[in-house]
Coordinates of C-alpha atoms in Angstrom, one line a residue:
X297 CA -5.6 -49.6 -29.9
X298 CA -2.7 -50.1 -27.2
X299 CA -2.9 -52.5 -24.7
X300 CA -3.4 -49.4 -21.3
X301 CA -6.4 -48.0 -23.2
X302 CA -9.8 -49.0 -22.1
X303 CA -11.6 -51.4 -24.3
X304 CA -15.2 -51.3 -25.7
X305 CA -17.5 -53.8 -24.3
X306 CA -19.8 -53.8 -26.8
X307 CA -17.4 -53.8 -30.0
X308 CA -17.9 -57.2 -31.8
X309 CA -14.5 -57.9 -34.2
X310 CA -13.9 -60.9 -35.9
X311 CA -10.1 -62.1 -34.7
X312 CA -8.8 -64.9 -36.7
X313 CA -7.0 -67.1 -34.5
X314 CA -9.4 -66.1 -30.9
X315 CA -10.5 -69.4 -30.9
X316 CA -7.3 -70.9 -30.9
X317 CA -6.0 -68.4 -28.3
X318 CA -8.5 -69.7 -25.7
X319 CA -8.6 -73.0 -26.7
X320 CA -12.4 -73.2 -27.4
X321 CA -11.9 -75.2 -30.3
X322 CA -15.2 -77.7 -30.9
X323 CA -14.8 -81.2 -28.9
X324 CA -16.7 -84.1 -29.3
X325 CA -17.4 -84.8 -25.8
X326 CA -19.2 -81.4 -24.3
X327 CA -18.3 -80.3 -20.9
X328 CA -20.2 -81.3 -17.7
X329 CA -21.9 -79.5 -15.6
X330 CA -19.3 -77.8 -14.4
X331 CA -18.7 -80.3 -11.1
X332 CA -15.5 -81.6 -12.6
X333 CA -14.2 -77.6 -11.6
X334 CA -13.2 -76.9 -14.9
X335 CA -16.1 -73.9 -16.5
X336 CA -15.6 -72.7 -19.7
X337 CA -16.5 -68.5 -20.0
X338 CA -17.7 -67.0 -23.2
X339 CA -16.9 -63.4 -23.9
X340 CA -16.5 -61.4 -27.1
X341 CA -12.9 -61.3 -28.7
X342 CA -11.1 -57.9 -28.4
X343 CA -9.0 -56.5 -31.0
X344 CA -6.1 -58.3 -30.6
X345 CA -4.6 -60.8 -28.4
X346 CA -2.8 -58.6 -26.4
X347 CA -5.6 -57.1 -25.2
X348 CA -7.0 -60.0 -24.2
X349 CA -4.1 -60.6 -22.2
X350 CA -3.9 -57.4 -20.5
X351 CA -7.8 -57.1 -20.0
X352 CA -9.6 -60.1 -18.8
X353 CA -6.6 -62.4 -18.0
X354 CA -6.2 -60.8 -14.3
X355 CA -10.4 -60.8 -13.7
X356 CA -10.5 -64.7 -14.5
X357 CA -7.4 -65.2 -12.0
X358 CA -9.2 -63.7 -9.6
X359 CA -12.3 -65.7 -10.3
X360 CA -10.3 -68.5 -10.4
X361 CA -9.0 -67.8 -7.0
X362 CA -12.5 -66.7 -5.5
X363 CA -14.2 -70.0 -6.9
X364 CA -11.7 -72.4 -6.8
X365 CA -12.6 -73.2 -10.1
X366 CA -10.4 -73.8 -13.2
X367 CA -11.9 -70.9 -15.7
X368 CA -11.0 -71.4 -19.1
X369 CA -12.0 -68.2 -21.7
X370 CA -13.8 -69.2 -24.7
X371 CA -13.5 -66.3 -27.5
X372 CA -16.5 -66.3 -30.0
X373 CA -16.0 -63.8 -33.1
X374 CA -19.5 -62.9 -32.9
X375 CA -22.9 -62.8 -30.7
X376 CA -24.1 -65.8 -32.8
X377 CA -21.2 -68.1 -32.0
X378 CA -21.3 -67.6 -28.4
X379 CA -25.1 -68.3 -28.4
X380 CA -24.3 -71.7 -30.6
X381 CA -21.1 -72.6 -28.0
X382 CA -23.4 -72.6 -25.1
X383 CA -26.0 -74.0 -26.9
X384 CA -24.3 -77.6 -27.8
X385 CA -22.8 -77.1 -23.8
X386 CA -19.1 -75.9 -25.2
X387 CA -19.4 -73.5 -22.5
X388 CA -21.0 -72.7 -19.4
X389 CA -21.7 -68.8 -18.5
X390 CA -21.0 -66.2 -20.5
X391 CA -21.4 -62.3 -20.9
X392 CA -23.6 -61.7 -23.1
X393 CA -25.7 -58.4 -25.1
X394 CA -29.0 -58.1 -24.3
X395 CA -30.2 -59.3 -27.2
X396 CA -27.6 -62.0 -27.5
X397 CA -28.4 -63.2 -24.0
X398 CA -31.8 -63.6 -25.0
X399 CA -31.0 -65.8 -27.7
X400 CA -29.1 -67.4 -25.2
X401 CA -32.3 -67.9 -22.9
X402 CA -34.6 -69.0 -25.9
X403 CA -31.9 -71.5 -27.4
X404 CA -29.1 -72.8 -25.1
X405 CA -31.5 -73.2 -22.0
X406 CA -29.3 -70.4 -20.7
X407 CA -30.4 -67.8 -17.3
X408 CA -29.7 -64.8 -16.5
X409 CA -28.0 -64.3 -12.9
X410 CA -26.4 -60.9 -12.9
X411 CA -25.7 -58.1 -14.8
X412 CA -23.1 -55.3 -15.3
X413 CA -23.8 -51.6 -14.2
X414 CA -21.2 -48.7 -15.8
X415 CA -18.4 -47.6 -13.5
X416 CA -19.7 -43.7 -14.4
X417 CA -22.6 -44.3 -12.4
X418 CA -25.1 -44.3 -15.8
X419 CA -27.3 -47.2 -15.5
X420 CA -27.6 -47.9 -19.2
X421 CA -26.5 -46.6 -22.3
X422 CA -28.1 -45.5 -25.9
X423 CA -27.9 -46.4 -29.2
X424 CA -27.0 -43.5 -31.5
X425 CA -26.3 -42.9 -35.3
X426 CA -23.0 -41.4 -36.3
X427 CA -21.9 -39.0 -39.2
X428 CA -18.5 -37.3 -39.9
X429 CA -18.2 -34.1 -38.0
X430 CA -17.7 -32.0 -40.9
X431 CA -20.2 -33.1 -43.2
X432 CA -23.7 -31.9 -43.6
X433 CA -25.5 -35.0 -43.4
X434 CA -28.7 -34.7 -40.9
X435 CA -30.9 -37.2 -39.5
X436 CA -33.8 -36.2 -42.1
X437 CA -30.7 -36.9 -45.1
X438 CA -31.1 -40.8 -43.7
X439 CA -34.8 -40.9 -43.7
X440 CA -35.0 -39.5 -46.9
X441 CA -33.8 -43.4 -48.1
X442 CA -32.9 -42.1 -51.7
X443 CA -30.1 -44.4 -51.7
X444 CA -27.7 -42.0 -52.0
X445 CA -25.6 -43.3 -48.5
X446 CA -23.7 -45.7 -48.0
X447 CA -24.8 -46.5 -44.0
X448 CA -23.1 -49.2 -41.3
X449 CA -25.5 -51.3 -39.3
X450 CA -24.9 -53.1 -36.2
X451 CA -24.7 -57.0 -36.0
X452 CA -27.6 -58.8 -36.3
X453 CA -27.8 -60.0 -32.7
X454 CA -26.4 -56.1 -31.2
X455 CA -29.0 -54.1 -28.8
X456 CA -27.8 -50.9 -29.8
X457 CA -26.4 -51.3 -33.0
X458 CA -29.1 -52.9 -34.8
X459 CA -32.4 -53.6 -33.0
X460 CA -32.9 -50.4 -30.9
X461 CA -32.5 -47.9 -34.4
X462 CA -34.7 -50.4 -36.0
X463 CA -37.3 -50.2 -33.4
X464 CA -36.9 -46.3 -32.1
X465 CA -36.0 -45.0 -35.0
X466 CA -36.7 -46.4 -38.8
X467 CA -39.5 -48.9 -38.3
X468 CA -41.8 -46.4 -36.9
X469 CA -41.5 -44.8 -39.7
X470 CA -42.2 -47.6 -42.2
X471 CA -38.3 -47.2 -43.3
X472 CA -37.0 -50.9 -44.6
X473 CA -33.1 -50.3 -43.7
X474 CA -32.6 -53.1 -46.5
X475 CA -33.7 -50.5 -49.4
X476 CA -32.9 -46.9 -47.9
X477 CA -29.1 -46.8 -48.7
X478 CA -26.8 -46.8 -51.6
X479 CA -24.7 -49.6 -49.6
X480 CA -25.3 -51.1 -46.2
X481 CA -22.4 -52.7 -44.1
X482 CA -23.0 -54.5 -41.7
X483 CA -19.5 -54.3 -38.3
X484 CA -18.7 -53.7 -35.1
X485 CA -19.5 -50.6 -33.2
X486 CA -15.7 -49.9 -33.3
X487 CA -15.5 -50.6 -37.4
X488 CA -18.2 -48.0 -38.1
X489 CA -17.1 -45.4 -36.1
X490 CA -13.8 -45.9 -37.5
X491 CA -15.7 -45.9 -41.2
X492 CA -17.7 -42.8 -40.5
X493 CA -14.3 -40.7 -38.6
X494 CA -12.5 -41.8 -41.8
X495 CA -15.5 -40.4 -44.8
X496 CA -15.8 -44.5 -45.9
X497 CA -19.2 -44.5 -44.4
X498 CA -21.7 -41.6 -44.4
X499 CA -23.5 -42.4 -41.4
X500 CA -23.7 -45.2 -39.0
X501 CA -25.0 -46.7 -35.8
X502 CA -22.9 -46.6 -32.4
X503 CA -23.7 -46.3 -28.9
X504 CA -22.8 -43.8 -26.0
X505 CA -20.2 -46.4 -24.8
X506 CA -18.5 -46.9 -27.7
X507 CA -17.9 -43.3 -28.2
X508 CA -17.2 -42.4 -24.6
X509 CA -14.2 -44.7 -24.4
X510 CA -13.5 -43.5 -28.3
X511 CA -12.9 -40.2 -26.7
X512 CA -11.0 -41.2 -23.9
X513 CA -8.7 -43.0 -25.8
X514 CA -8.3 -40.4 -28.1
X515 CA -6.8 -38.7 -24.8
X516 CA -4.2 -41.1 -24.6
X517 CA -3.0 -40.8 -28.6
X518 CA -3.2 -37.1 -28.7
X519 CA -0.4 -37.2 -26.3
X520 CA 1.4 -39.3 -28.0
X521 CA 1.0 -37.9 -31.4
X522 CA -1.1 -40.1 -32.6
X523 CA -4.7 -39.6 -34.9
X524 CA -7.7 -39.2 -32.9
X525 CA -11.0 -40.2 -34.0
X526 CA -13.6 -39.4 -31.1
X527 CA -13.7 -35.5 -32.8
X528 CA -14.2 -36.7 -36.4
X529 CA -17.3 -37.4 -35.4
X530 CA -21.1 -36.3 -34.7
X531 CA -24.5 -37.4 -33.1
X532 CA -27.6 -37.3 -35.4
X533 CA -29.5 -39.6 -33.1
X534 CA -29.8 -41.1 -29.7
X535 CA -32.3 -43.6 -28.3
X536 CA -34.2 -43.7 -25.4
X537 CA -32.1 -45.6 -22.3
X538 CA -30.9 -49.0 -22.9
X539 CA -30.2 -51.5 -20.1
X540 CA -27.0 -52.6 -19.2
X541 CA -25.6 -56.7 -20.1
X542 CA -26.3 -59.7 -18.7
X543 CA -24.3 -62.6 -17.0
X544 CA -25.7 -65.8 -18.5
X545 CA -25.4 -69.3 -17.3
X546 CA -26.4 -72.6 -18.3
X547 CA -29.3 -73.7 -16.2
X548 CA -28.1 -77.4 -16.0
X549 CA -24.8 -76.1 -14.0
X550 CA -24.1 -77.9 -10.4
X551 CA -25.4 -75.7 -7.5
X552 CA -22.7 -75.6 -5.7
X553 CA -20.7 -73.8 -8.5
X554 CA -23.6 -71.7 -9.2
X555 CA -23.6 -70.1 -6.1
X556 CA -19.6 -69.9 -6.1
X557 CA -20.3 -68.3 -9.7
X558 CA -23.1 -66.1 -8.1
X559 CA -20.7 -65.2 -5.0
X560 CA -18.2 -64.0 -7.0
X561 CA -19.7 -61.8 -9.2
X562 CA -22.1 -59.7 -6.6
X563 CA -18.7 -59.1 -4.9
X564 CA -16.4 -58.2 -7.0
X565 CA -15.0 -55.2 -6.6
X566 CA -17.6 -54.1 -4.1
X567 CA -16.2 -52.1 -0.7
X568 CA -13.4 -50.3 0.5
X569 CA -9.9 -50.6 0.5
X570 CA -7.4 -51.4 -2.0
X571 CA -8.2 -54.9 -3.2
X572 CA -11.5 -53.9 -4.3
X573 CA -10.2 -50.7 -5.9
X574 CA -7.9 -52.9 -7.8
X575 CA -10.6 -54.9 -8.8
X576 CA -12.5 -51.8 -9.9
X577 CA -9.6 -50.3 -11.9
X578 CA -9.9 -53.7 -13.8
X579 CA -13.1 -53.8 -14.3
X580 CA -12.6 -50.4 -15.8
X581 CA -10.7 -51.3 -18.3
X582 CA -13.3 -53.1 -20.4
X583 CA -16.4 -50.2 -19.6
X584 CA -17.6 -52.3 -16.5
X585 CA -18.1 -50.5 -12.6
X586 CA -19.6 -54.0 -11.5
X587 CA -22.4 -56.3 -11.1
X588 CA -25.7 -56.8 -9.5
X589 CA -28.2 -59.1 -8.9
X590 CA -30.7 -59.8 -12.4
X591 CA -32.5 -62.5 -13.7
X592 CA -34.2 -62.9 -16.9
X593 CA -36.8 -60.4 -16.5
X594 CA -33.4 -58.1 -16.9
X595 CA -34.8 -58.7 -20.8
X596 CA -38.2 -57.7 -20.6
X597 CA -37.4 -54.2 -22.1
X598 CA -35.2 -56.2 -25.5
X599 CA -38.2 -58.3 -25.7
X600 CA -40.6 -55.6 -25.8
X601 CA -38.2 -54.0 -28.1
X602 CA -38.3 -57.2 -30.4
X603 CA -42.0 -57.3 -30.0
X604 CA -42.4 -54.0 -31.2
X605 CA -40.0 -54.3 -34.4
X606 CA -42.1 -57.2 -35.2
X607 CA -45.6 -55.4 -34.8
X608 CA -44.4 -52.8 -37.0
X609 CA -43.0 -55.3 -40.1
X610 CA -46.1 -56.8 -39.7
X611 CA -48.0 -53.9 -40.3
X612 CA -45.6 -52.6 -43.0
X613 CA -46.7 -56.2 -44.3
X614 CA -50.4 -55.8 -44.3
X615 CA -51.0 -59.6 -43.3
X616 CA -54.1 -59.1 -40.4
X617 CA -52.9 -62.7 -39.2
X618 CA -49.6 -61.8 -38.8
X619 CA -50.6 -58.0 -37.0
X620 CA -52.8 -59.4 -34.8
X621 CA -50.4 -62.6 -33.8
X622 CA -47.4 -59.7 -33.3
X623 CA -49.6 -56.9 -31.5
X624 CA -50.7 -60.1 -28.6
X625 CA -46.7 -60.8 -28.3
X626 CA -46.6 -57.0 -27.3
X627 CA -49.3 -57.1 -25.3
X628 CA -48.4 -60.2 -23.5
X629 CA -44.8 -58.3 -22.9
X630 CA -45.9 -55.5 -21.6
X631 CA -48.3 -57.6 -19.1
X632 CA -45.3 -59.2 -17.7
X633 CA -43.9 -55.7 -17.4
X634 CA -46.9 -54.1 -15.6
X635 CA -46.6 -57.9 -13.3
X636 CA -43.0 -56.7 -12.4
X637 CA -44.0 -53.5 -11.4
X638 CA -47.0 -54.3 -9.3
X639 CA -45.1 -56.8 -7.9
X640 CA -41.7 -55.2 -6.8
X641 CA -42.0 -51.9 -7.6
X642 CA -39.3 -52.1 -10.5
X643 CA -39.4 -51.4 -14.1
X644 CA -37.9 -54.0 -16.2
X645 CA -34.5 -52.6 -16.7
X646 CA -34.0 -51.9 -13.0
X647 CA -33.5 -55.2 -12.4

């Protein structure tokens, strides 16, 4: 990936050394509150340090200018690590997955304050399975589980990668994604597209962002020269709509910077004129047209997601204690929904 091309949001890569780059390594006195002015933000590493550099340095400078604040980027190499850094207080707000950020909620006493939209204007995005292009693998070749595919799975903690084609898509159909395949691999979005493009994997999950800014940095290499992926590959599946990520921050954080935090991100690159369209053109770069206003019921749609994977490995189970305790989680989900909606005339995932 070169450093102009947009990158993916939701790829997850391990990259030795991230940790280092951004400082973040573990200290034995935690950070305050965040009244000292120094705040610690937790984001995903990219692919390489350059990247980093090129991406997100610019949007923290201008955070750091808008806030006042000292903002100092912690790197985690996966969902799990960021959920653990804010949970023992190495950080203090982070952008976070849906599912992640949940995690988040439930065990780092974390809150969710805003949330991203897509610059395309597409309020969401889908999960979808991916097979090489020229190959005749179909979506019934995967259900038929006769271990005969080697298939790559999302990370544990990814909304699109892993819980959405559990819950949409194998589950209902009584399909244990731990026994269907010859081999299953668990990567980033990014790794099992590449996998798939190259013939290594014979199917494997993605998502509509991932593949869109595949394709458009595909643009960029083919005029150069360079091997494309985006074509060498095809969509089997794609899940119903999938809402965008949240902005998580620790609910113990000072007010005051709260509201500097909250300030700055509700009006970033919002307007006319050519600082916000520099803004947006940054923003841009890593699949984001800007943020909105969200708190946690922004996850009542992952949690009913969750609620319903459980229901159905329940039921695959046969245990009548554990059915019934899963089907009143997804009852008492879905009650909160119908709450929302009576009550502001928003689904979940228009928060």
């Amino acid at each position: 990936m070169t450093p102009k091309a947009p990158w993916n949001r939701r790829s997850l890569l391990t990259f030795a050394g991230a940790a280092a780059l951004a400082g973040c390594a573990p200290k034995a006195t935690p950070p305050s509150d965040g009244s000292s002015g120094v705040l610690k933000f937790s984001i995903v590493a990219p692919e390489s340090a350059s990247s980093l550099e090129t991406f997100w340095r610019p949007i923290i400078a201008d955070m750091e200018k808008a806030t006042g604040l000292k903002i100092e980027p912690y790197i985690g190499a996966n969902y799990t690590a960021l959920v653990e850094a804010m949970r023992f207080k190495q950080t203090h707000f982070g952008w976070f997955t849906n599912l992640s950020g949940l995690e988040a909620i439930r065990r780092a006493d974390g809150e969710v304050f805003a949330r991203t939209f897509d610059p395309g204007g597409d309020d969401g995005y889908n999960s979808v399975i991916l097979v090489p292009s020229k190959s005749k693998t179909t979506l019934e070749d995967i259900l038929r589980c006769d271990k005969t595919l080697n298939f790559g799975i999302g990370d544990a903690k990814s909304t699109s990668g892993t819980l959405a084609p559990k819950t949409y898509l194998f589950s209902p159909k009584g399909i244990d994604i731990q026994t269907c395949f010859k081999t299953l691999k668990s990567a980033n979005h990014n790794t099992n597209l590449v996998g798939v493009a190259n013939g290594v994997l014979d199917a494997a999950t993605g998502n509509s962002t991932s593949l869109r800014l595949q394709r458009e940095r595909d643009v960029e290499r083919a005029a150069k020269g360079e091997p494309t992926l985006g074509d060498k590959v095809r969509v089997v599946w794609t899940s119903p709509r999938l809402p965008e990520d949240p902005i998580v921050w620790r609910k113990d954080l000072d007010p005051a910077i709260k509201e500097k935090l909250r300030q700055f991100f509700l009006t970033y690159a919002q307007g006319d004129g050519p600082e916000p369209e520099r803004q947006r053109g940054l923003l841009a770069k890593i699949s984001i047209g800007g943020f909105k206003p969200a708190d946690d019921n922004h996850l009542l749609r992952v949690r009913e997601m969750e609620a319903t994977e459980n229901l159905l490995q329940a039921e695959r189970g046969g245990d009548p204690r554990r059915i019934a305790e899963a089907r009143k989680a997804l009852e008492g989900v879905k009650a909160e929904e119908a709450a929302l909606q009576a009550r502001t005339g928003q689904s979940a995932d228009a928060t």
